[in-house]
Short mmCIF file of C-alpha atoms in Angstrom, two decimals:
data_model
loop_
_atom_site.label_atom_id
_atom_site.label_comp_id
_atom_site.label_asym_id
_atom_site.label_seq_id
_atom_site.Cartn_x
_atom_site.Cartn_y
_atom_site.Cartn_z
CA MET A 1 -14.33 45.54 64.53
CA GLU A 2 -13.82 43.23 67.71
CA LYS A 3 -14.44 39.77 67.64
CA HIS A 4 -17.43 39.24 69.97
CA ALA A 5 -16.44 36.48 72.65
CA LEU A 6 -19.87 34.04 72.42
CA ARG A 7 -19.68 33.79 68.29
CA TRP A 8 -18.55 30.27 68.62
CA TRP A 9 -21.77 29.87 71.09
CA ALA A 10 -24.32 32.55 69.11
CA LEU A 11 -23.71 30.26 65.92
CA ALA A 12 -25.01 27.22 67.55
CA VAL A 13 -27.85 29.10 68.99
CA ALA A 14 -28.85 30.32 65.32
CA VAL A 15 -27.30 27.06 63.00
CA LEU A 16 -30.43 25.47 65.51
CA ALA A 17 -32.60 28.16 63.86
CA VAL A 18 -32.06 26.98 60.30
CA LEU A 19 -31.49 23.49 61.27
CA VAL A 20 -35.32 23.58 62.76
CA ASP A 21 -36.94 25.46 59.82
CA MET A 22 -35.57 22.99 57.62
CA ILE A 23 -37.53 19.90 59.74
CA ASP A 24 -40.51 22.05 60.13
CA ASN A 25 -40.43 22.39 56.75
CA GLN A 26 -40.82 18.92 55.95
CA ILE A 27 -42.11 17.14 58.79
CA VAL A 28 -45.37 18.11 58.44
CA ALA A 29 -45.89 16.16 55.07
CA VAL A 30 -45.69 12.24 57.67
CA ALA A 31 -48.53 14.18 59.41
CA LEU A 32 -51.26 14.71 56.61
CA PRO A 33 -53.62 11.54 56.48
CA THR A 34 -54.25 11.83 60.55
CA ILE A 35 -55.13 15.69 60.20
CA GLN A 36 -57.19 14.90 57.46
CA ARG A 37 -58.43 12.23 58.91
CA GLU A 38 -59.22 13.84 62.59
CA LEU A 39 -60.19 17.86 61.39
CA GLY A 40 -62.21 16.20 58.40
CA THR A 41 -60.48 18.44 56.36
CA GLY A 42 -60.28 18.09 52.27
CA GLU A 43 -57.74 17.69 49.32
CA SER A 44 -56.84 21.60 48.91
CA ALA A 45 -56.84 22.48 51.97
CA LEU A 46 -54.25 19.97 53.00
CA GLN A 47 -52.26 21.06 50.44
CA TRP A 48 -51.92 24.01 51.44
CA ILE A 49 -51.15 23.10 55.14
CA SER A 50 -47.61 22.71 53.67
CA ALA A 51 -47.21 24.82 50.70
CA GLY A 52 -48.11 27.36 53.52
CA TYR A 53 -45.37 27.63 55.31
CA ALA A 54 -43.38 27.44 51.69
CA LEU A 55 -44.53 30.26 50.20
CA GLY A 56 -45.06 32.74 53.51
CA PHE A 57 -41.12 31.71 53.96
CA ALA A 58 -40.44 32.19 50.20
CA LEU A 59 -42.35 35.47 50.55
CA THR A 60 -40.17 36.97 53.60
CA LEU A 61 -36.09 36.09 53.10
CA ILE A 62 -35.02 38.56 50.81
CA THR A 63 -36.86 41.07 52.98
CA GLY A 64 -36.16 39.53 56.11
CA GLY A 65 -32.50 39.48 54.79
CA ARG A 66 -32.49 43.54 54.13
CA LEU A 67 -34.51 44.42 57.48
CA GLY A 68 -31.51 42.79 58.88
CA ASP A 69 -29.03 45.65 57.31
CA ARG A 70 -31.31 48.18 58.22
CA HIS A 71 -32.25 47.12 61.92
CA GLY A 72 -29.40 45.01 63.09
CA THR A 73 -29.01 40.84 62.38
CA LYS A 74 -29.52 40.05 66.25
CA LYS A 75 -33.41 42.49 65.84
CA LEU A 76 -34.61 40.19 63.02
CA PHE A 77 -33.57 36.31 64.20
CA VAL A 78 -35.86 37.44 67.48
CA ALA A 79 -38.09 38.73 66.11
CA GLY A 80 -38.38 35.96 63.89
CA MET A 81 -37.67 33.55 66.30
CA PHE A 82 -40.62 35.18 68.34
CA VAL A 83 -43.11 34.41 65.90
CA PHE A 84 -42.56 30.84 64.39
CA THR A 85 -42.50 29.68 67.46
CA ALA A 86 -46.17 31.47 68.93
CA ALA A 87 -47.42 30.32 65.28
CA SER A 88 -45.98 27.44 65.96
CA LEU A 89 -47.91 27.28 69.71
CA ALA A 90 -51.38 28.54 67.30
CA ALA A 91 -50.59 25.75 64.80
CA GLY A 92 -50.37 22.90 67.52
CA LEU A 93 -54.36 24.17 69.29
CA ALA A 94 -55.42 24.43 66.44
CA GLY A 95 -59.24 23.02 65.88
CA HIS A 96 -59.85 24.51 62.62
CA VAL A 97 -58.04 24.17 59.25
CA GLY A 98 -58.25 27.55 58.53
CA VAL A 99 -56.38 28.59 61.80
CA LEU A 100 -53.29 25.82 60.78
CA ILE A 101 -53.14 26.89 57.18
CA ALA A 102 -52.99 29.77 58.70
CA ALA A 103 -50.53 29.64 61.06
CA ARG A 104 -48.26 27.55 59.03
CA VAL A 105 -48.01 30.99 56.65
CA VAL A 106 -47.00 32.48 59.58
CA GLN A 107 -44.40 29.99 60.71
CA GLY A 108 -43.36 30.81 57.48
CA ILE A 109 -43.51 34.10 57.65
CA GLY A 110 -41.21 33.66 60.96
CA SER A 111 -38.39 31.37 59.20
CA GLY A 112 -38.41 33.54 56.47
CA LEU A 113 -37.36 36.35 58.91
CA MET A 114 -35.12 34.90 61.22
CA VAL A 115 -33.43 32.50 58.44
CA PRO A 116 -31.15 35.44 56.26
CA GLN A 117 -29.22 36.74 59.66
CA VAL A 118 -27.75 33.47 60.12
CA LEU A 119 -25.52 34.15 56.62
CA SER A 120 -25.41 37.73 57.57
CA PHE A 121 -24.10 36.69 60.97
CA ILE A 122 -21.27 34.77 59.79
CA HIS A 123 -20.17 37.20 57.54
CA ALA A 124 -19.70 39.75 60.19
CA GLU A 125 -18.75 38.34 62.81
CA PHE A 126 -16.14 35.59 61.78
CA ASP A 127 -12.95 36.93 59.68
CA GLU A 128 -11.79 34.48 56.92
CA ARG A 129 -9.32 31.91 58.95
CA GLU A 130 -12.71 30.47 60.94
CA ARG A 131 -15.56 31.50 58.48
CA PRO A 132 -14.75 28.26 56.45
CA LYS A 133 -15.51 26.30 59.64
CA ALA A 134 -18.58 28.32 61.08
CA MET A 135 -20.32 28.03 57.16
CA THR A 136 -19.67 24.70 57.75
CA TRP A 137 -22.17 23.78 60.80
CA TYR A 138 -24.52 26.42 58.61
CA ALA A 139 -24.07 24.34 55.15
CA GLY A 140 -24.24 20.71 56.77
CA ALA A 141 -28.05 22.80 58.78
CA PHE A 142 -29.58 22.39 54.85
CA PRO A 143 -30.24 19.03 53.95
CA LEU A 144 -29.25 17.21 57.95
CA GLY A 145 -32.86 18.95 58.43
CA GLY A 146 -34.72 17.98 55.20
CA LEU A 147 -33.59 14.41 56.12
CA ALA A 148 -34.47 14.67 59.33
CA GLY A 149 -38.13 16.02 59.46
CA PRO A 150 -40.20 13.64 57.75
CA LEU A 151 -38.14 10.58 60.34
CA LEU A 152 -38.99 13.15 63.09
CA GLY A 153 -42.70 13.99 61.73
CA GLY A 154 -43.66 9.95 61.60
CA ALA A 155 -41.53 9.51 64.95
CA LEU A 156 -43.56 12.48 66.82
CA THR A 157 -46.89 11.04 65.29
CA GLU A 158 -47.11 7.55 66.40
CA ALA A 159 -45.79 8.52 69.67
CA ASP A 160 -48.54 10.16 70.52
CA LEU A 161 -46.95 11.77 73.32
CA PHE A 162 -49.64 13.15 76.15
CA GLY A 163 -52.05 12.08 73.12
CA THR A 164 -51.17 15.71 71.38
CA GLY A 165 -51.37 13.24 68.39
CA TRP A 166 -49.83 14.85 65.08
CA ARG A 167 -49.94 18.26 67.26
CA ALA A 168 -46.95 17.70 68.62
CA ILE A 169 -44.99 17.74 65.45
CA PHE A 170 -45.43 21.44 66.08
CA LEU A 171 -45.62 21.84 70.35
CA VAL A 172 -42.47 20.73 69.69
CA ASN A 173 -41.03 23.83 68.41
CA LEU A 174 -42.26 25.96 72.20
CA PRO A 175 -39.14 24.49 74.10
CA ILE A 176 -36.46 25.08 71.10
CA GLY A 177 -37.88 28.19 70.22
CA VAL A 178 -37.87 29.16 74.08
CA LEU A 179 -34.37 27.51 74.15
CA ALA A 180 -33.35 29.96 70.72
CA LEU A 181 -34.44 32.79 71.96
CA LEU A 182 -33.19 32.90 75.58
CA GLY A 183 -29.63 32.04 73.45
CA ALA A 184 -29.23 34.76 71.06
CA LEU A 185 -30.47 37.36 73.49
CA GLY A 186 -27.12 36.03 76.01
CA THR A 187 -25.57 35.67 72.92
CA MET A 188 -25.68 37.23 70.44
CA PRO A 189 -23.49 41.27 69.43
CA ASP A 190 -26.39 43.56 69.59
CA ARG A 191 -24.36 45.53 66.73
CA PRO A 192 -26.67 48.23 65.28
CA GLY A 193 -28.17 48.22 61.35
CA PHE A 194 -26.30 49.40 58.87
CA PHE A 195 -29.57 52.11 57.21
CA ARG A 196 -31.27 55.02 58.01
CA HIS A 197 -33.46 55.36 55.48
CA ARG A 198 -36.83 53.56 54.62
CA MET A 199 -37.51 51.08 52.83
CA ASP A 200 -38.34 51.04 49.59
CA PRO A 201 -42.49 50.09 49.20
CA ALA A 202 -42.36 50.17 45.73
CA GLY A 203 -39.31 47.90 45.50
CA LEU A 204 -40.72 45.47 48.03
CA ALA A 205 -44.77 44.71 46.64
CA LEU A 206 -42.37 43.82 42.91
CA LEU A 207 -40.47 41.71 44.32
CA THR A 208 -43.60 39.31 46.47
CA ALA A 209 -45.95 40.11 43.55
CA ALA A 210 -42.48 38.50 40.79
CA LEU A 211 -41.45 35.40 44.15
CA PHE A 212 -45.52 34.82 44.29
CA ALA A 213 -45.35 35.03 40.70
CA VAL A 214 -42.84 32.01 40.45
CA PHE A 215 -43.68 29.90 44.10
CA PHE A 216 -47.23 29.29 44.01
CA PRO A 217 -47.14 27.64 40.53
CA LEU A 218 -44.35 25.84 42.25
CA VAL A 219 -46.44 24.74 45.01
CA GLN A 220 -49.28 24.00 43.44
CA GLY A 221 -49.31 23.77 40.21
CA ARG A 222 -48.21 19.99 40.28
CA GLU A 223 -51.01 18.81 42.62
CA LEU A 224 -53.43 20.47 40.31
CA GLY A 225 -52.66 18.54 36.63
CA TRP A 226 -50.60 22.36 36.03
CA PRO A 227 -53.93 24.39 34.74
CA ALA A 228 -53.99 26.94 32.87
CA TRP A 229 -53.98 30.05 34.38
CA SER A 230 -49.86 28.09 36.57
CA ILE A 231 -48.55 28.82 33.95
CA ALA A 232 -49.59 32.36 32.79
CA LEU A 233 -48.35 33.04 36.41
CA LEU A 234 -45.51 31.34 35.59
CA ALA A 235 -44.87 34.00 32.56
CA ALA A 236 -46.23 37.01 34.12
CA ALA A 237 -42.97 36.47 37.18
CA VAL A 238 -40.93 37.26 33.65
CA PRO A 239 -41.95 40.81 33.04
CA VAL A 240 -42.42 41.75 37.06
CA PHE A 241 -39.30 40.57 37.20
CA GLY A 242 -37.41 42.75 34.74
CA VAL A 243 -39.70 45.20 36.36
CA PHE A 244 -38.53 44.87 39.34
CA ALA A 245 -34.84 45.04 37.79
CA LEU A 246 -35.22 47.74 36.14
CA HIS A 247 -36.74 50.63 39.09
CA GLN A 248 -33.07 48.64 41.49
CA ARG A 249 -31.32 49.90 39.13
CA ARG A 250 -33.04 53.20 39.15
CA GLN A 251 -33.28 53.21 42.85
CA PHE A 252 -28.89 52.55 42.81
CA ARG A 253 -28.59 55.17 40.48
CA ARG A 254 -30.50 58.43 42.71
CA GLY A 255 -28.72 57.29 45.90
CA GLY A 256 -31.59 55.26 47.12
CA GLU A 257 -31.75 51.52 48.48
CA PRO A 258 -32.53 49.02 46.57
CA LEU A 259 -33.49 46.07 48.75
CA VAL A 260 -31.24 44.36 45.84
CA PRO A 261 -28.61 46.13 45.12
CA PRO A 262 -27.58 45.83 41.57
CA ASP A 263 -23.74 44.78 42.21
CA LEU A 264 -24.75 42.46 44.50
CA VAL A 265 -27.03 41.21 41.99
CA ARG A 266 -23.74 41.36 39.33
CA HIS A 267 -21.56 39.63 42.16
CA LEU A 268 -23.80 36.16 42.58
CA ALA A 269 -25.19 35.80 39.41
CA GLY A 270 -22.39 32.80 38.85
CA SER A 271 -22.66 30.57 42.08
CA GLN A 272 -26.48 31.41 42.28
CA ALA A 273 -26.94 29.61 38.96
CA VAL A 274 -24.93 26.27 40.19
CA LEU A 275 -26.82 26.66 43.14
CA LEU A 276 -30.37 27.00 41.59
CA CYS A 277 -29.74 23.71 39.78
CA VAL A 278 -28.06 21.75 42.62
CA THR A 279 -30.86 22.28 44.29
CA THR A 280 -33.71 21.86 41.45
CA GLY A 281 -31.79 18.53 40.84
CA VAL A 282 -31.96 17.20 44.25
CA GLY A 283 -35.88 17.30 44.43
CA VAL A 284 -36.23 14.31 43.20
CA PHE A 285 -35.89 12.37 46.39
CA PHE A 286 -39.88 13.63 46.87
CA VAL A 287 -40.25 11.37 44.37
CA LEU A 288 -37.72 8.19 45.67
CA THR A 289 -39.85 8.96 48.67
CA LEU A 290 -43.35 7.87 46.83
CA HIS A 291 -41.54 4.73 44.91
CA LEU A 292 -40.31 3.27 48.32
CA GLN A 293 -43.68 4.02 50.50
CA LEU A 294 -46.72 3.68 47.46
CA GLY A 295 -44.26 1.30 44.98
CA LEU A 296 -42.42 -1.15 47.55
CA GLY A 297 -44.74 -0.76 50.57
CA PHE A 298 -42.19 0.86 53.01
CA SER A 299 -43.62 2.83 55.84
CA PRO A 300 -41.93 6.51 56.67
CA TRP A 301 -40.21 5.18 58.85
CA GLU A 302 -38.33 3.03 56.82
CA ALA A 303 -38.01 5.01 53.36
CA ALA A 304 -36.43 7.99 56.35
CA VAL A 305 -34.15 5.30 57.93
CA THR A 306 -32.69 4.20 54.02
CA PHE A 307 -31.69 7.56 53.53
CA ALA A 308 -30.09 8.23 57.51
CA PRO A 309 -27.05 6.68 55.62
CA SER A 310 -26.85 10.11 53.69
CA THR A 311 -26.18 12.17 57.23
CA LEU A 312 -22.20 10.85 56.88
CA GLY A 313 -21.53 11.79 53.36
CA ILE A 314 -23.32 14.99 54.40
CA VAL A 315 -20.83 15.72 57.46
CA ALA A 316 -18.42 14.33 55.30
CA GLY A 317 -18.73 16.67 52.16
CA ASN A 318 -19.08 19.15 54.71
CA VAL A 319 -15.55 18.69 56.73
CA LEU A 320 -13.85 18.66 53.06
CA GLY A 321 -15.86 21.47 51.68
CA MET A 322 -13.67 23.67 54.49
CA ARG A 323 -10.52 22.40 53.38
CA LEU A 324 -10.90 21.58 50.34
CA ALA A 325 -12.54 24.16 48.97
CA PRO A 326 -10.57 27.13 49.91
CA ARG A 327 -7.85 26.26 48.60
CA PHE A 328 -9.07 24.30 44.85
CA GLY A 329 -12.24 26.41 44.00
CA ARG A 330 -14.18 25.63 41.39
CA ALA A 331 -12.47 23.19 40.38
CA PHE A 332 -13.85 21.42 44.48
CA THR A 333 -17.54 22.21 43.42
CA ALA A 334 -17.08 20.84 40.14
CA ALA A 335 -15.80 17.64 41.79
CA ALA A 336 -18.42 17.65 44.39
CA VAL A 337 -21.43 17.85 41.59
CA ALA A 338 -19.69 15.34 39.59
CA VAL A 339 -20.01 12.66 43.14
CA LEU A 340 -23.80 14.12 44.05
CA LEU A 341 -24.16 13.62 40.45
CA ALA A 342 -22.16 9.70 40.60
CA GLY A 343 -24.57 8.87 43.20
CA LEU A 344 -28.21 9.66 41.30
CA ALA A 345 -26.95 8.43 38.77
CA ALA A 346 -26.60 5.02 40.37
CA ILE A 347 -29.68 5.37 42.17
CA ALA A 348 -31.71 6.00 38.47
CA VAL A 349 -29.54 2.82 36.88
CA LEU A 350 -30.66 0.15 40.33
CA VAL A 351 -34.52 1.24 40.83
CA PRO A 352 -35.64 -0.44 37.59
CA TRP A 353 -32.98 -2.62 37.61
CA LEU A 354 -33.75 -4.23 41.15
CA GLY A 355 -37.30 -3.69 40.09
CA SER A 356 -39.59 -4.80 43.50
CA ALA A 357 -35.85 -6.04 45.44
CA LEU A 358 -34.69 -2.85 46.03
CA THR A 359 -33.25 -2.30 49.75
CA GLY A 360 -32.03 0.25 51.79
CA TRP A 361 -28.76 -1.81 51.03
CA ALA A 362 -28.58 -2.07 48.29
CA LEU A 363 -28.93 1.90 47.83
CA LEU A 364 -26.81 2.58 51.07
CA VAL A 365 -23.38 3.67 48.61
CA PRO A 366 -24.81 5.82 46.41
CA VAL A 367 -27.07 8.01 49.46
CA ILE A 368 -23.25 7.91 50.82
CA ALA A 369 -22.68 9.26 47.47
CA VAL A 370 -25.37 11.35 47.71
CA GLY A 371 -24.72 13.61 50.58
CA LEU A 372 -21.27 13.78 50.13
CA GLY A 373 -21.38 15.60 47.62
CA MET A 374 -24.40 17.91 48.80
CA GLY A 375 -23.61 19.02 51.50
CA ALA A 376 -19.21 19.27 50.29
CA VAL A 377 -21.39 21.00 47.30
CA LEU A 378 -23.79 23.05 49.66
CA ASN A 379 -20.55 23.94 51.75
CA ALA A 380 -18.43 25.46 48.87
CA LEU A 381 -21.65 27.37 47.19
CA PHE A 382 -23.14 29.14 49.78
CA ALA A 383 -19.41 30.92 51.07
CA ALA A 384 -18.41 31.49 47.32
CA SER A 385 -21.67 33.20 47.28
CA MET A 386 -21.27 35.45 50.67
CA ALA A 387 -17.08 35.97 49.53
CA GLY A 388 -16.25 39.58 49.10
CA ILE A 389 -19.86 40.84 50.31
CA ARG A 390 -19.44 44.18 51.70
CA PRO A 391 -20.77 44.20 55.75
CA GLU A 392 -24.07 46.84 54.88
CA GLN A 393 -25.47 44.09 51.84
CA ALA A 394 -25.19 40.84 53.64
CA GLY A 395 -28.71 40.55 55.14
CA ALA A 396 -29.51 40.67 50.66
CA ALA A 397 -26.84 39.13 50.00
CA SER A 398 -28.24 35.80 52.62
CA GLY A 399 -31.44 36.04 50.86
CA VAL A 400 -30.50 36.13 48.03
CA VAL A 401 -29.52 33.01 48.62
CA ASN A 402 -31.68 31.76 50.41
CA THR A 403 -34.66 31.79 48.24
CA THR A 404 -32.39 31.24 44.82
CA VAL A 405 -32.07 27.33 47.69
CA GLN A 406 -35.77 27.56 48.16
CA LEU A 407 -36.40 27.88 44.49
CA GLY A 408 -34.12 25.18 43.72
CA THR A 409 -36.06 22.97 45.77
CA ALA A 410 -39.52 23.94 44.18
CA THR A 411 -38.55 24.10 41.23
CA GLY A 412 -37.99 20.26 41.71
CA ILE A 413 -40.31 19.14 43.04
CA ALA A 414 -42.20 19.80 40.57
CA LEU A 415 -40.06 18.98 37.94
CA ALA A 416 -38.90 15.72 39.46
CA GLY A 417 -42.89 14.81 40.45
CA THR A 418 -44.21 15.89 37.52
CA VAL A 419 -42.50 13.30 34.65
CA PHE A 420 -43.00 10.86 37.75
CA PHE A 421 -46.78 11.13 37.85
CA THR A 422 -47.09 11.59 34.47
CA ARG A 423 -44.80 8.21 33.55
CA LEU A 424 -47.04 6.19 36.02
CA ASP A 425 -49.01 4.05 34.05
CA HIS A 426 -45.70 2.35 33.42
CA GLY A 427 -45.08 1.19 37.06
CA TYR A 428 -43.93 3.07 39.71
CA ALA A 429 -39.76 2.10 39.09
CA SER A 430 -40.43 3.44 35.70
CA ALA A 431 -41.70 6.69 36.45
CA THR A 432 -38.84 7.12 39.12
CA ALA A 433 -36.60 6.31 36.60
CA ALA A 434 -37.71 8.73 34.82
CA ALA A 435 -38.05 11.31 37.13
CA LEU A 436 -34.22 10.40 38.93
CA THR A 437 -32.78 11.06 35.14
CA VAL A 438 -34.75 14.84 34.89
CA SER A 439 -32.96 16.03 38.04
CA ALA A 440 -29.09 13.99 36.21
CA GLY A 441 -29.50 15.95 33.67
CA VAL A 442 -30.32 19.45 36.08
CA LEU A 443 -26.65 18.29 37.89
CA VAL A 444 -24.96 17.76 34.65
CA LEU A 445 -26.24 21.72 33.49
CA ALA A 446 -24.42 22.42 36.63
CA LEU A 447 -20.99 21.20 35.94
CA ALA A 448 -21.41 22.92 32.54
CA LEU A 449 -21.99 25.96 34.68
CA THR A 450 -19.73 25.40 37.40
CA ALA A 451 -16.85 24.59 34.65
CA VAL A 452 -17.63 28.28 32.47
CA ARG A 453 -18.69 29.91 35.55
CA GLN A 454 -16.78 32.93 35.68
CA ARG A 455 -15.46 34.33 39.70
CA SER A 456 -16.20 37.67 40.79
CA VAL A 457 -14.11 37.97 43.72
CA PRO A 458 -10.20 36.74 43.84
CA GLN A 459 -8.48 33.25 44.21
CA SER A 460 -8.14 33.83 47.75
CA GLN A 461 -11.09 34.70 48.56
CA ALA A 462 -13.53 32.80 46.49
CA VAL A 463 -14.42 28.90 47.34
CA GLY A 464 -16.59 27.89 44.76
#
């Protein structure tokens, strides 16, 4: 296939979309008290302002990826960005909390249509020599966006631009969305999709039900105290996923077009297991933020600035991943996880040791180490996941990869948050250290999986 002349400009547009998605996933947290005060909403509705986006996003990713395989990457990217931008406008103008929640769900759906197309685009438009560099930009957008979200949310809410207050955190998406739409229309190649048959409606229904059974309890269960229904719903996800897997195999044997082909699942199994553990392990930043603000009296801005140096590590880790992962494969991934684990362990030691004397300066080196490990390991695992993928399966693979990231993040927040609040009667430092220790244990599991997993592609292609 001939190289697209504007592929690097198109990549910039695509990565901007991923960055905005990650920012929007986190940006609302700082503004929730202001929203509650102005709209007069209760705690439950307030939770849904955050949860609605996460659920809409997670439930759409695999379907969005498969639609991109069928109709073409550019069409789905543009459609997703349009939905996201329109929903951002609705959220910014919302006068009732119900409208705001609905707009957040639709924002998530728009992102779920858009984000899977980015990995598909990279896989299709960049050869093996260029792909590591392109993957570096993509991998860096996830942690950078997650860190920038609270920082930008606090800044925009406090700035009260043109009297918009908290609404600015949504309205700021309008110029970015329009820019991304124009950029995508002008730079992305309009290549046709690969499938002409209809989508698998039964598979889509089963997959959506299974993902909902997992994500809804993870997003809401901890804040509600893990009621019996949340545990039952998580347990019900197992047989639903089993039925979905059987249905996909039947579709595959009949020559149909399953949402997630069984051979793709086998190809992705090893790298996704490690990716799930890594993203679960770093979910501890949720409780560390609570400790800094509620336990030590940091402002939202001060807490965000404390984590800001990790961006240096993320950038450095991505560059290292681009240059070294193709050469050293699993050994590089293991080293990256080890660095991430060391940074997290250092924070776990410093929090109870320094107590109320803990400062951003004391956390500087461990925070950079966490960023370094995170940037390197995400770069390696994203590339490993897409290595050897056939073009007609790139969207499905991208949807699975992004769903794994969302599942790990939601699980990490639920796990660390549960440990944190269970131990809170022993003090903030003790609760935070306990959550950090549990998260470090998950990273130890990731390290073990990295050491034993078998690569499904040749060494020349594998990067994880």
